[in-house]
mmCIF file of C-alpha atoms and ligand atoms in Angstrom:
data_model
loop_
_atom_site.group_PDB
_atom_site.id
_atom_site.type_symbol
_atom_site.label_atom_id
_atom_site.label_comp_id
_atom_site.label_asym_id
_atom_site.label_seq_id
_atom_site.Cartn_x
_atom_site.Cartn_y
_atom_site.Cartn_z
ATOM 1 C CA UNK A 1 34.909 -13.722 19.840
ATOM 2 C CA UNK A 2 33.052 -14.377 16.347
ATOM 3 C CA UNK A 3 32.583 -11.732 14.174
ATOM 4 C CA UNK A 4 29.421 -11.936 11.881
ATOM 5 C CA UNK A 5 26.226 -9.861 10.714
ATOM 6 C CA UNK A 6 23.328 -10.261 12.611
ATOM 7 C CA UNK A 7 19.768 -9.210 11.179
ATOM 8 C CA UNK A 8 17.821 -7.748 14.365
ATOM 9 C CA UNK A 9 14.234 -8.141 13.735
ATOM 10 C CA UNK A 10 11.990 -5.804 15.914
ATOM 11 C CA UNK A 11 8.491 -7.078 16.594
ATOM 12 C CA UNK A 12 7.798 -3.481 18.055
ATOM 13 C CA UNK A 13 8.321 -1.659 15.385
ATOM 14 C CA UNK A 14 6.151 -4.074 13.213
ATOM 15 C CA UNK A 15 3.503 -3.619 15.295
ATOM 16 C CA UNK A 16 4.190 0.050 15.276
ATOM 17 C CA UNK A 17 3.728 -0.277 11.404
ATOM 18 C CA UNK A 18 0.904 -2.151 11.275
ATOM 19 C CA UNK A 19 -1.081 0.257 13.348
ATOM 20 C CA UNK A 20 0.130 3.192 11.308
ATOM 21 C CA UNK A 21 -1.048 1.567 7.935
ATOM 22 C CA UNK A 22 -4.186 0.980 10.048
ATOM 23 C CA UNK A 23 -4.477 4.694 10.757
ATOM 24 C CA UNK A 24 -3.667 5.300 7.232
ATOM 25 C CA UNK A 25 -6.408 3.198 5.634
ATOM 26 C CA UNK A 26 -9.045 3.201 8.880
ATOM 27 C CA UNK A 27 -11.990 1.283 6.219
ATOM 28 C CA UNK A 28 -9.749 -1.069 5.037
ATOM 29 C CA UNK A 29 -8.511 -4.454 5.799
ATOM 30 C CA UNK A 30 -4.776 -5.204 5.807
ATOM 31 C CA UNK A 31 -3.417 -7.758 3.787
ATOM 32 C CA UNK A 32 0.344 -8.152 5.071
ATOM 33 C CA UNK A 33 2.552 -9.094 2.022
ATOM 34 C CA UNK A 34 5.069 -11.664 3.080
ATOM 35 C CA UNK A 35 6.417 -13.147 -0.105
ATOM 36 C CA UNK A 36 10.406 -13.445 -0.395
ATOM 37 C CA UNK A 37 10.270 -14.679 3.433
ATOM 38 C CA UNK A 38 8.536 -11.928 4.392
ATOM 39 C CA UNK A 39 10.952 -9.480 2.453
ATOM 40 C CA UNK A 40 13.787 -10.832 4.262
ATOM 41 C CA UNK A 41 12.766 -10.764 7.665
ATOM 42 C CA UNK A 42 11.823 -14.420 8.213
ATOM 43 C CA UNK A 43 8.463 -16.030 6.981
ATOM 44 C CA UNK A 44 6.839 -17.715 9.640
ATOM 45 C CA UNK A 45 7.990 -15.533 12.781
ATOM 46 C CA UNK A 46 6.746 -12.253 11.168
ATOM 47 C CA UNK A 47 3.261 -14.120 10.176
ATOM 48 C CA UNK A 48 3.148 -15.362 13.574
ATOM 49 C CA UNK A 49 3.263 -11.670 15.050
ATOM 50 C CA UNK A 50 1.023 -10.431 12.564
ATOM 51 C CA UNK A 51 -1.443 -12.996 13.078
ATOM 52 C CA UNK A 52 -1.458 -12.564 16.815
ATOM 53 C CA UNK A 53 -1.735 -8.591 16.032
ATOM 54 C CA UNK A 54 -4.902 -9.723 14.361
ATOM 55 C CA UNK A 55 -4.048 -8.637 10.605
ATOM 56 C CA UNK A 56 -6.567 -9.715 8.476
ATOM 57 C CA UNK A 57 -4.977 -11.649 5.810
ATOM 58 C CA UNK A 58 -1.760 -12.378 4.069
ATOM 59 C CA UNK A 59 -0.698 -12.155 0.582
ATOM 60 C CA UNK A 60 2.150 -14.140 -0.923
ATOM 61 C CA UNK A 61 3.750 -14.835 -4.367
ATOM 62 C CA UNK A 62 4.218 -18.793 -4.036
ATOM 63 C CA UNK A 63 1.771 -21.634 -3.214
ATOM 64 C CA UNK A 64 4.992 -23.332 -0.682
ATOM 65 C CA UNK A 65 4.901 -19.771 1.191
ATOM 66 C CA UNK A 66 1.295 -19.902 1.933
ATOM 67 C CA UNK A 67 1.364 -24.012 2.710
ATOM 68 C CA UNK A 68 4.150 -23.105 4.933
ATOM 69 C CA UNK A 69 2.148 -20.688 7.125
ATOM 70 C CA UNK A 70 -0.815 -23.347 7.117
ATOM 71 C CA UNK A 71 1.836 -25.898 8.267
ATOM 72 C CA UNK A 72 2.539 -23.378 11.139
ATOM 73 C CA UNK A 73 -1.196 -23.069 12.006
ATOM 74 C CA UNK A 74 -1.813 -20.039 10.835
ATOM 75 C CA UNK A 75 -5.578 -19.750 9.746
ATOM 76 C CA UNK A 76 -6.207 -16.392 8.608
ATOM 77 C CA UNK A 77 -7.225 -15.595 5.064
ATOM 78 C CA UNK A 78 -4.118 -15.981 2.592
ATOM 79 C CA UNK A 79 -4.248 -14.770 -1.167
ATOM 80 C CA UNK A 80 -1.894 -16.178 -3.781
ATOM 81 C CA UNK A 81 -0.836 -13.151 -5.587
ATOM 82 C CA UNK A 82 0.024 -14.875 -8.652
ATOM 83 C CA UNK A 83 -2.491 -17.705 -8.480
ATOM 84 C CA UNK A 84 -1.873 -21.320 -9.546
ATOM 85 C CA UNK A 85 -1.042 -22.920 -12.406
ATOM 86 C CA UNK A 86 -2.186 -26.637 -12.581
ATOM 87 C CA UNK A 87 -5.455 -28.120 -11.279
ATOM 88 C CA UNK A 88 -3.022 -30.283 -8.599
ATOM 89 C CA UNK A 89 -2.060 -26.924 -7.183
ATOM 90 C CA UNK A 90 -5.830 -25.529 -7.243
ATOM 91 C CA UNK A 91 -6.742 -28.310 -5.528
ATOM 92 C CA UNK A 92 -4.225 -27.759 -3.061
ATOM 93 C CA UNK A 93 -5.256 -24.323 -2.447
ATOM 94 C CA UNK A 94 -8.551 -24.784 -2.219
ATOM 95 C CA UNK A 95 -8.297 -27.474 0.360
ATOM 96 C CA UNK A 96 -5.717 -25.230 2.264
ATOM 97 C CA UNK A 97 -8.507 -22.419 2.090
ATOM 98 C CA UNK A 98 -6.049 -20.372 0.208
ATOM 99 C CA UNK A 99 -7.493 -17.760 -2.164
ATOM 100 C CA UNK A 100 -6.407 -17.414 -5.679
ATOM 101 C CA UNK A 101 -5.558 -14.384 -8.156
ATOM 102 C CA UNK A 102 -6.682 -15.001 -11.569
ATOM 103 C CA UNK A 103 -5.162 -13.201 -14.018
ATOM 104 C CA UNK A 104 -5.317 -14.861 -17.313
ATOM 105 C CA UNK A 105 -7.661 -17.324 -19.557
ATOM 106 C CA UNK A 106 -5.486 -20.512 -18.763
ATOM 107 C CA UNK A 107 -6.352 -19.795 -15.242
ATOM 108 C CA UNK A 108 -9.819 -19.735 -15.933
ATOM 109 C CA UNK A 109 -9.644 -22.734 -17.894
ATOM 110 C CA UNK A 110 -8.141 -24.529 -14.810
ATOM 111 C CA UNK A 111 -10.624 -23.600 -12.966
ATOM 112 C CA UNK A 112 -13.560 -24.971 -15.286
ATOM 113 C CA UNK A 113 -11.670 -28.183 -15.526
ATOM 114 C CA UNK A 114 -10.915 -28.864 -11.933
ATOM 115 C CA UNK A 115 -12.753 -31.112 -9.717
ATOM 116 C CA UNK A 116 -12.276 -29.558 -6.388
ATOM 117 C CA UNK A 117 -12.632 -31.000 -2.976
ATOM 118 C CA UNK A 118 -14.296 -27.473 -2.191
ATOM 119 C CA UNK A 119 -14.846 -24.361 -3.895
ATOM 120 C CA UNK A 120 -12.228 -22.034 -3.706
ATOM 121 C CA UNK A 121 -12.518 -18.103 -3.228
ATOM 122 C CA UNK A 122 -10.904 -16.296 -6.383
ATOM 123 C CA UNK A 123 -9.782 -12.470 -7.300
ATOM 124 C CA UNK A 124 -9.924 -11.356 -10.480
ATOM 125 C CA UNK A 125 -6.788 -9.413 -11.375
ATOM 126 C CA UNK A 126 -7.253 -6.788 -13.646
ATOM 127 C CA UNK A 127 -4.472 -4.961 -15.942
ATOM 128 C CA UNK A 128 -5.123 -1.506 -15.479
ATOM 129 C CA UNK A 129 -1.476 -0.208 -16.631
ATOM 130 C CA UNK A 130 0.860 -2.618 -15.003
ATOM 131 C CA UNK A 131 0.975 -4.808 -17.914
ATOM 132 C CA UNK A 132 2.798 -7.407 -16.284
ATOM 133 C CA UNK A 133 -0.059 -9.870 -15.061
ATOM 134 C CA UNK A 134 -3.781 -9.231 -15.308
ATOM 135 C CA UNK A 135 -6.906 -9.483 -17.412
ATOM 136 C CA UNK A 136 -6.919 -6.830 -20.068
ATOM 137 C CA UNK A 137 -9.940 -4.458 -20.179
ATOM 138 C CA UNK A 138 -11.554 -6.107 -23.668
ATOM 139 C CA UNK A 139 -11.089 -9.600 -21.998
ATOM 140 C CA UNK A 140 -12.950 -8.634 -18.707
ATOM 141 C CA UNK A 141 -16.509 -9.058 -19.356
ATOM 142 C CA UNK A 142 -15.946 -12.544 -21.180
ATOM 143 C CA UNK A 143 -13.799 -14.168 -18.379
ATOM 144 C CA UNK A 144 -16.006 -12.616 -15.675
ATOM 145 C CA UNK A 145 -18.867 -14.299 -17.210
ATOM 146 C CA UNK A 146 -17.102 -17.556 -17.319
ATOM 147 C CA UNK A 147 -15.931 -17.102 -13.747
ATOM 148 C CA UNK A 148 -19.600 -16.695 -12.477
ATOM 149 C CA UNK A 149 -20.858 -19.775 -14.282
ATOM 150 C CA UNK A 150 -18.484 -21.737 -12.201
ATOM 151 C CA UNK A 151 -19.805 -23.974 -8.897
ATOM 152 C CA UNK A 152 -15.655 -24.256 -8.208
ATOM 153 C CA UNK A 153 -15.687 -20.651 -6.825
ATOM 154 C CA UNK A 154 -16.646 -19.950 -3.066
ATOM 155 C CA UNK A 155 -18.762 -16.668 -2.942
ATOM 156 C CA UNK A 156 -18.458 -13.633 -4.727
ATOM 157 C CA UNK A 157 -15.929 -13.041 -7.539
ATOM 158 C CA UNK A 158 -13.658 -10.651 -6.074
ATOM 159 C CA UNK A 159 -11.242 -7.988 -7.963
ATOM 160 C CA UNK A 160 -7.784 -6.553 -7.719
ATOM 161 C CA UNK A 161 -5.354 -4.414 -9.546
ATOM 162 C CA UNK A 162 -1.668 -3.723 -9.108
ATOM 163 C CA UNK A 163 -0.270 -0.235 -9.490
ATOM 164 C CA UNK A 164 2.887 0.558 -11.806
ATOM 165 C CA UNK A 165 4.049 4.249 -10.572
ATOM 166 C CA UNK A 166 2.042 4.781 -7.087
ATOM 167 C CA UNK A 167 5.535 5.805 -5.767
ATOM 168 C CA UNK A 168 5.510 8.918 -7.459
ATOM 169 C CA UNK A 169 2.970 11.279 -5.893
ATOM 170 C CA UNK A 170 2.319 13.350 -8.600
ATOM 171 C CA UNK A 171 1.872 10.669 -11.747
ATOM 172 C CA UNK A 172 -1.357 10.953 -12.919
ATOM 173 C CA UNK A 173 -1.240 7.397 -14.058
ATOM 174 C CA UNK A 174 -2.367 6.199 -11.064
ATOM 175 C CA UNK A 175 -5.672 8.217 -11.031
ATOM 176 C CA UNK A 176 -5.967 6.606 -14.507
ATOM 177 C CA UNK A 177 -5.751 3.232 -13.125
ATOM 178 C CA UNK A 178 -7.815 3.586 -10.366
ATOM 179 C CA UNK A 179 -10.367 4.910 -12.682
ATOM 180 C CA UNK A 180 -10.191 2.175 -15.035
ATOM 181 C CA UNK A 181 -10.599 -0.006 -12.148
ATOM 182 C CA UNK A 182 -13.491 1.402 -10.891
ATOM 183 C CA UNK A 183 -15.303 1.565 -14.098
ATOM 184 C CA UNK A 184 -14.829 -1.830 -15.315
ATOM 185 C CA UNK A 185 -15.945 -3.421 -11.807
ATOM 186 C CA UNK A 186 -18.855 -0.715 -10.978
ATOM 187 C CA UNK A 187 -22.010 -2.103 -9.444
ATOM 188 C CA UNK A 188 -20.413 -5.591 -9.289
ATOM 189 C CA UNK A 189 -20.812 -7.575 -5.966
ATOM 190 C CA UNK A 190 -17.193 -8.939 -4.484
ATOM 191 C CA UNK A 191 -14.433 -7.234 -2.720
ATOM 192 C CA UNK A 192 -11.780 -5.191 -3.698
ATOM 193 C CA UNK A 193 -7.912 -4.697 -3.360
ATOM 194 C CA UNK A 194 -6.157 -1.882 -5.392
ATOM 195 C CA UNK A 195 -3.431 -0.467 -3.229
ATOM 196 C CA UNK A 196 0.206 -1.654 -2.490
ATOM 197 C CA UNK A 197 2.251 0.109 0.082
ATOM 198 C CA UNK A 198 2.600 3.431 -2.163
ATOM 199 C CA UNK A 199 -1.096 3.096 -2.553
ATOM 200 C CA UNK A 200 -1.852 2.829 0.934
ATOM 201 C CA UNK A 201 0.047 6.011 1.971
ATOM 202 C CA UNK A 202 -0.222 8.428 -0.770
ATOM 203 C CA UNK A 203 -3.822 7.310 -2.649
ATOM 204 C CA UNK A 204 -6.272 7.156 -0.236
ATOM 205 C CA UNK A 205 -9.097 6.865 -3.302
ATOM 206 C CA UNK A 206 -7.294 3.467 -3.641
ATOM 207 C CA UNK A 207 -7.681 1.785 -0.673
ATOM 208 C CA UNK A 208 -10.918 -0.551 -1.433
ATOM 209 C CA UNK A 209 -11.697 -2.988 1.370
ATOM 210 C CA UNK A 210 -8.087 -4.391 1.247
ATOM 211 C CA UNK A 211 -4.690 -2.801 1.016
ATOM 212 C CA UNK A 212 -1.818 -5.166 0.381
ATOM 213 C CA UNK A 213 1.006 -3.556 2.214
ATOM 214 C CA UNK A 214 4.507 -5.223 2.103
ATOM 215 C CA UNK A 215 7.251 -2.794 2.228
ATOM 216 C CA UNK A 216 5.481 -0.063 4.642
ATOM 217 C CA UNK A 217 4.908 -2.813 6.906
ATOM 218 C CA UNK A 218 8.729 -3.583 7.429
ATOM 219 C CA UNK A 219 9.153 0.271 7.965
ATOM 220 C CA UNK A 220 10.470 1.402 4.291
ATOM 221 C CA UNK A 221 9.228 4.045 2.655
ATOM 222 C CA UNK A 222 7.659 2.840 -0.930
ATOM 223 C CA UNK A 223 7.511 6.630 -1.886
ATOM 224 C CA UNK A 224 10.466 7.914 -4.458
ATOM 225 C CA UNK A 225 10.826 11.116 -2.777
ATOM 226 C CA UNK A 226 9.820 9.727 0.916
ATOM 227 C CA UNK A 227 11.602 8.921 3.868
ATOM 228 C CA UNK A 228 10.368 6.498 6.469
ATOM 229 C CA UNK A 229 10.037 8.924 8.978
ATOM 230 C CA UNK A 230 7.636 11.092 6.777
ATOM 231 C CA UNK A 231 4.991 8.425 7.568
ATOM 232 C CA UNK A 232 5.968 7.790 10.824
ATOM 233 C CA UNK A 233 7.473 3.924 9.875
ATOM 234 C CA UNK A 234 9.900 2.385 11.757
ATOM 235 C CA UNK A 235 12.431 -0.329 10.430
ATOM 236 C CA UNK A 236 11.830 -3.405 11.380
ATOM 237 C CA UNK A 237 15.228 -5.048 10.285
ATOM 238 C CA UNK A 238 18.505 -3.473 11.925
ATOM 239 C CA UNK A 239 21.542 -5.030 10.364
ATOM 240 C CA UNK A 240 24.183 -5.279 12.646
ATOM 241 C CA UNK A 241 27.661 -6.503 12.531
ATOM 242 C CA UNK A 242 31.241 -5.635 14.169
ATOM 243 C CA UNK A 243 34.590 -3.860 13.658
ATOM 244 C CA UNK A 244 37.018 -7.105 13.114
ATOM 245 C CA UNK A 245 40.082 -4.998 12.220
ATOM 246 C CA UNK A 246 41.335 -1.188 12.718
ATOM 247 C CA UNK A 247 44.294 -0.248 10.683
ATOM 248 C CA UNK A 248 46.676 2.671 9.854
ATOM 249 C CA UNK A 249 46.399 3.788 6.674
ATOM 250 C CA UNK A 250 48.873 6.386 4.505
ATOM 251 C CA UNK A 251 47.984 9.212 2.167
ATOM 252 C CA UNK A 252 47.645 7.995 -1.317
ATOM 253 C CA UNK A 253 47.564 4.436 -0.297
ATOM 254 C CA UNK A 254 44.741 2.526 -1.942
ATOM 255 C CA UNK A 255 41.996 -0.073 -0.305
ATOM 256 C CA UNK A 256 40.377 -3.246 -1.616
ATOM 257 C CA UNK A 257 40.136 -4.946 -5.071
ATOM 258 C CA UNK A 258 40.645 -2.655 -7.732
ATOM 259 C CA UNK A 259 42.496 -0.070 -5.825
ATOM 260 C CA UNK A 260 39.630 2.095 -6.703
ATOM 261 C CA UNK A 261 39.850 4.577 -3.441
ATOM 262 C CA UNK A 262 42.749 6.241 -2.378
ATOM 263 C CA UNK A 263 43.229 8.369 0.965
ATOM 264 C CA UNK A 264 43.552 11.786 0.893
ATOM 265 C CA UNK A 265 44.787 12.017 4.403
ATOM 266 C CA UNK A 266 47.074 9.737 6.486
ATOM 267 C CA UNK A 267 44.316 8.117 8.249
ATOM 268 C CA UNK A 268 42.649 4.919 9.752
ATOM 269 C CA UNK A 269 40.324 2.413 8.278
ATOM 270 C CA UNK A 270 38.118 -0.018 10.229
ATOM 271 C CA UNK A 271 37.353 -3.571 8.304
ATOM 272 C CA UNK A 272 33.876 -4.564 9.000
ATOM 273 C CA UNK A 273 32.405 -8.318 9.243
ATOM 274 C CA UNK A 274 29.894 -7.766 6.309
ATOM 275 C CA UNK A 275 30.406 -8.234 2.402
ATOM 276 C CA UNK A 276 28.200 -9.301 -0.744
ATOM 277 C CA UNK A 277 28.501 -12.716 0.658
ATOM 278 C CA UNK A 278 26.067 -11.398 3.516
ATOM 279 C CA UNK A 279 23.757 -9.408 1.430
ATOM 280 C CA UNK A 280 25.402 -6.092 1.315
ATOM 281 C CA UNK A 281 25.360 -4.588 -1.968
ATOM 282 C CA UNK A 282 28.622 -5.095 -3.964
ATOM 283 C CA UNK A 283 27.804 -1.670 -5.903
ATOM 284 C CA UNK A 284 27.481 0.323 -2.989
ATOM 285 C CA UNK A 285 29.869 3.018 -3.608
ATOM 286 C CA UNK A 286 32.351 4.751 -1.667
ATOM 287 C CA UNK A 287 31.179 7.132 0.680
ATOM 288 C CA UNK A 288 27.996 5.114 1.626
ATOM 289 C CA UNK A 289 27.372 5.621 5.159
ATOM 290 C CA UNK A 290 27.856 3.196 7.953
ATOM 291 C CA UNK A 291 27.048 3.551 11.721
ATOM 292 C CA UNK A 292 30.083 2.692 13.902
ATOM 293 C CA UNK A 293 29.253 3.505 17.548
ATOM 294 C CA UNK A 294 26.249 5.563 16.446
ATOM 295 C CA UNK A 295 28.386 7.598 14.398
ATOM 296 C CA UNK A 296 28.294 7.925 10.547
ATOM 297 C CA UNK A 297 31.423 6.929 8.534
ATOM 298 C CA UNK A 298 32.177 6.705 5.030
ATOM 299 C CA UNK A 299 32.616 3.445 3.001
ATOM 300 C CA UNK A 300 35.986 3.331 1.362
ATOM 301 C CA UNK A 301 36.532 1.329 -1.320
ATOM 302 C CA UNK A 302 35.186 -1.963 -3.048
ATOM 303 C CA UNK A 303 32.701 -4.261 -1.114
ATOM 304 C CA UNK A 304 34.474 -7.820 -0.884
ATOM 305 C CA UNK A 305 32.592 -11.087 0.039
ATOM 306 C CA UNK A 306 33.201 -10.835 3.408
ATOM 307 C CA UNK A 307 34.323 -7.463 4.426
ATOM 308 C CA UNK A 308 34.042 -3.726 4.058
ATOM 309 C CA UNK A 309 36.527 -0.909 4.892
ATOM 310 C CA UNK A 310 35.331 2.118 6.104
ATOM 311 C CA UNK A 311 37.528 5.407 6.656
ATOM 312 C CA UNK A 312 37.380 6.228 10.256
ATOM 313 C CA UNK A 313 40.199 8.934 10.642
ATOM 314 C CA UNK A 314 41.342 9.788 14.334
ATOM 315 C CA UNK A 315 38.219 8.283 15.990
ATOM 316 C CA UNK A 316 38.900 6.178 19.042
ATOM 317 C CA UNK A 317 37.162 2.862 17.237
ATOM 318 C CA UNK A 318 38.219 -0.627 18.348
ATOM 319 C CA UNK A 319 38.018 -4.099 17.237
ATOM 320 C CA UNK A 320 34.689 -5.529 18.084
ATOM 321 C CA UNK A 321 32.808 -2.104 18.480
ATOM 322 C CA UNK A 322 29.360 -2.522 17.047
ATOM 323 C CA UNK A 323 28.330 -1.324 13.683
ATOM 324 C CA UNK A 324 24.859 -0.686 12.046
ATOM 325 C CA UNK A 325 24.520 -1.232 8.175
ATOM 326 C CA UNK A 326 20.959 -0.391 7.847
ATOM 327 C CA UNK A 327 17.859 -0.165 10.036
ATOM 328 C CA UNK A 328 17.499 1.904 13.151
ATOM 329 C CA UNK A 329 19.458 5.246 12.840
ATOM 330 C CA UNK A 330 20.547 4.517 9.009
ATOM 331 C CA UNK A 331 17.621 4.206 6.598
ATOM 332 C CA UNK A 332 17.937 1.463 4.146
ATOM 333 C CA UNK A 333 16.593 3.862 1.711
ATOM 334 C CA UNK A 334 19.905 5.837 1.693
ATOM 335 C CA UNK A 335 21.792 2.715 1.220
ATOM 336 C CA UNK A 336 19.733 1.533 -1.475
ATOM 337 C CA UNK A 337 20.438 4.855 -2.951
ATOM 338 C CA UNK A 338 23.855 4.439 -2.852
ATOM 339 C CA UNK A 339 24.023 1.337 -4.422
ATOM 340 C CA UNK A 340 21.652 2.071 -7.090
ATOM 341 C CA UNK A 341 19.206 0.066 -6.065
ATOM 342 C CA UNK A 342 15.815 -0.291 -3.806
ATOM 343 C CA UNK A 343 15.146 -0.935 -0.119
ATOM 344 C CA UNK A 344 13.340 -3.789 -1.382
ATOM 345 C CA UNK A 345 16.154 -5.910 -3.019
ATOM 346 C CA UNK A 346 18.409 -4.932 0.160
ATOM 347 C CA UNK A 347 15.824 -6.338 2.178
ATOM 348 C CA UNK A 348 15.318 -9.608 0.459
ATOM 349 C CA UNK A 349 19.127 -10.260 -0.344
ATOM 350 C CA UNK A 350 20.308 -11.190 2.871
ATOM 351 C CA UNK A 351 22.082 -14.347 2.528
ATOM 352 C CA UNK A 352 21.657 -17.663 4.657
ATOM 353 C CA UNK A 353 24.855 -16.870 6.568
ATOM 354 C CA UNK A 354 23.483 -14.021 8.471
ATOM 355 C CA UNK A 355 21.938 -14.774 11.847
ATOM 356 C CA UNK A 356 18.585 -13.548 12.685
ATOM 357 C CA UNK A 357 17.536 -12.125 16.096
ATOM 358 C CA UNK A 358 14.053 -11.757 17.018
ATOM 359 C CA UNK A 359 13.687 -9.018 19.704
ATOM 360 C CA UNK A 360 10.689 -7.159 21.149
HETATM 361 C C1 PLP B 1 0.426 -7.932 -6.217
HETATM 362 C C2 PLP B 1 1.287 -7.141 -5.140
HETATM 363 N N1 PLP B 1 0.430 -6.761 -4.475
HETATM 364 C C3 PLP B 1 1.025 -5.930 -3.357
HETATM 365 C C4 PLP B 1 2.612 -5.878 -3.219
HETATM 366 C C5 PLP B 1 3.297 -5.235 -2.194
HETATM 367 O O1 PLP B 1 4.318 -3.964 -2.357
HETATM 368 P P1 PLP B 1 4.636 -3.359 -1.630
HETATM 369 O O2 PLP B 1 5.834 -4.066 -0.993
HETATM 370 O O3 PLP B 1 5.289 -2.078 -2.235
HETATM 371 O O4 PLP B 1 3.848 -2.907 -0.750
HETATM 372 C C6 PLP B 1 3.124 -6.565 -4.074
HETATM 373 C C7 PLP B 1 4.654 -6.401 -4.196
HETATM 374 O O5 PLP B 1 5.239 -6.342 -4.755
HETATM 375 C C8 PLP B 1 2.616 -7.233 -5.475
HETATM 376 O O6 PLP B 1 3.027 -7.898 -6.398
#
């Protein structure tokens, strides 16, 4: 027997979530955000599934991610959310029909200098409040006019922005961001995209022509106060492993590094094949839930590189029994909370030694 974690990736859950996004944003096209290895789910398989299901386009952070999908034969529209940073990369983008975000004057200058084999589609990114990337309101008119003068641009100039706090349903900042975006782009031709997953779920007025959905597509809830089931989303990734040892444990005895947890009674511990070397969060606290044979048990003691320990009391658990760390039956949001992080980080943190099983 071999004990190692397996990330089970469900096609039907992905397609269900895509369907939900289509219901939630009926007038918008769906841009599937597949950066960071499709949020840890596996870039090429997920993109293939989504493409087959007729998703309208893909968004990614890095040129390599898009080129990889083009090599796989995926012909859908693709947007580089941060754009490119050299003339060579701009030519690569243009020749592979990739669309680029333009977020500052350097990128406008690159477009002005480049001698491209064919024009490229651009999305002028406006900073309406995120203050990370994006053209600032006072720069907008001048940069827009510079772009309009270029022959390197295919079709109309499109517009995008990114929300800072759309995950907070009551925060008026998102309404302010939407208003600023609408004011700057009023009466201009071109497509618009504002909404990430939170925008798609909670801010219908932000839908525009395209919504850019990442986490919700993978079945996570982007809302601070919200679980996936509130939006009828299903986890695409279920992280599974097995019990590799079961041990008697005396009251008062500690377990693991730092001896940070001690048993309050005579009990038993299950040792599970999953540690931070696989992507389980090292900062998960004692008490973090784990499912063994479908029942919840609390993590006991510190997370090691290859193992975690769980208190199971007298339950008849045996070596080889199935474990779920997050996913189906155990929301990744809950584990993220116990580790003071966010579901995005957990999903992206799966390491190379975890096996992937793609299922229907
Ligand atoms: C520019 C941009 N758009 C869309 C997304 C998708 O966000 P989410 O996963 O919250 O849907 C991201 C992810 O961070 C992003 O950076």
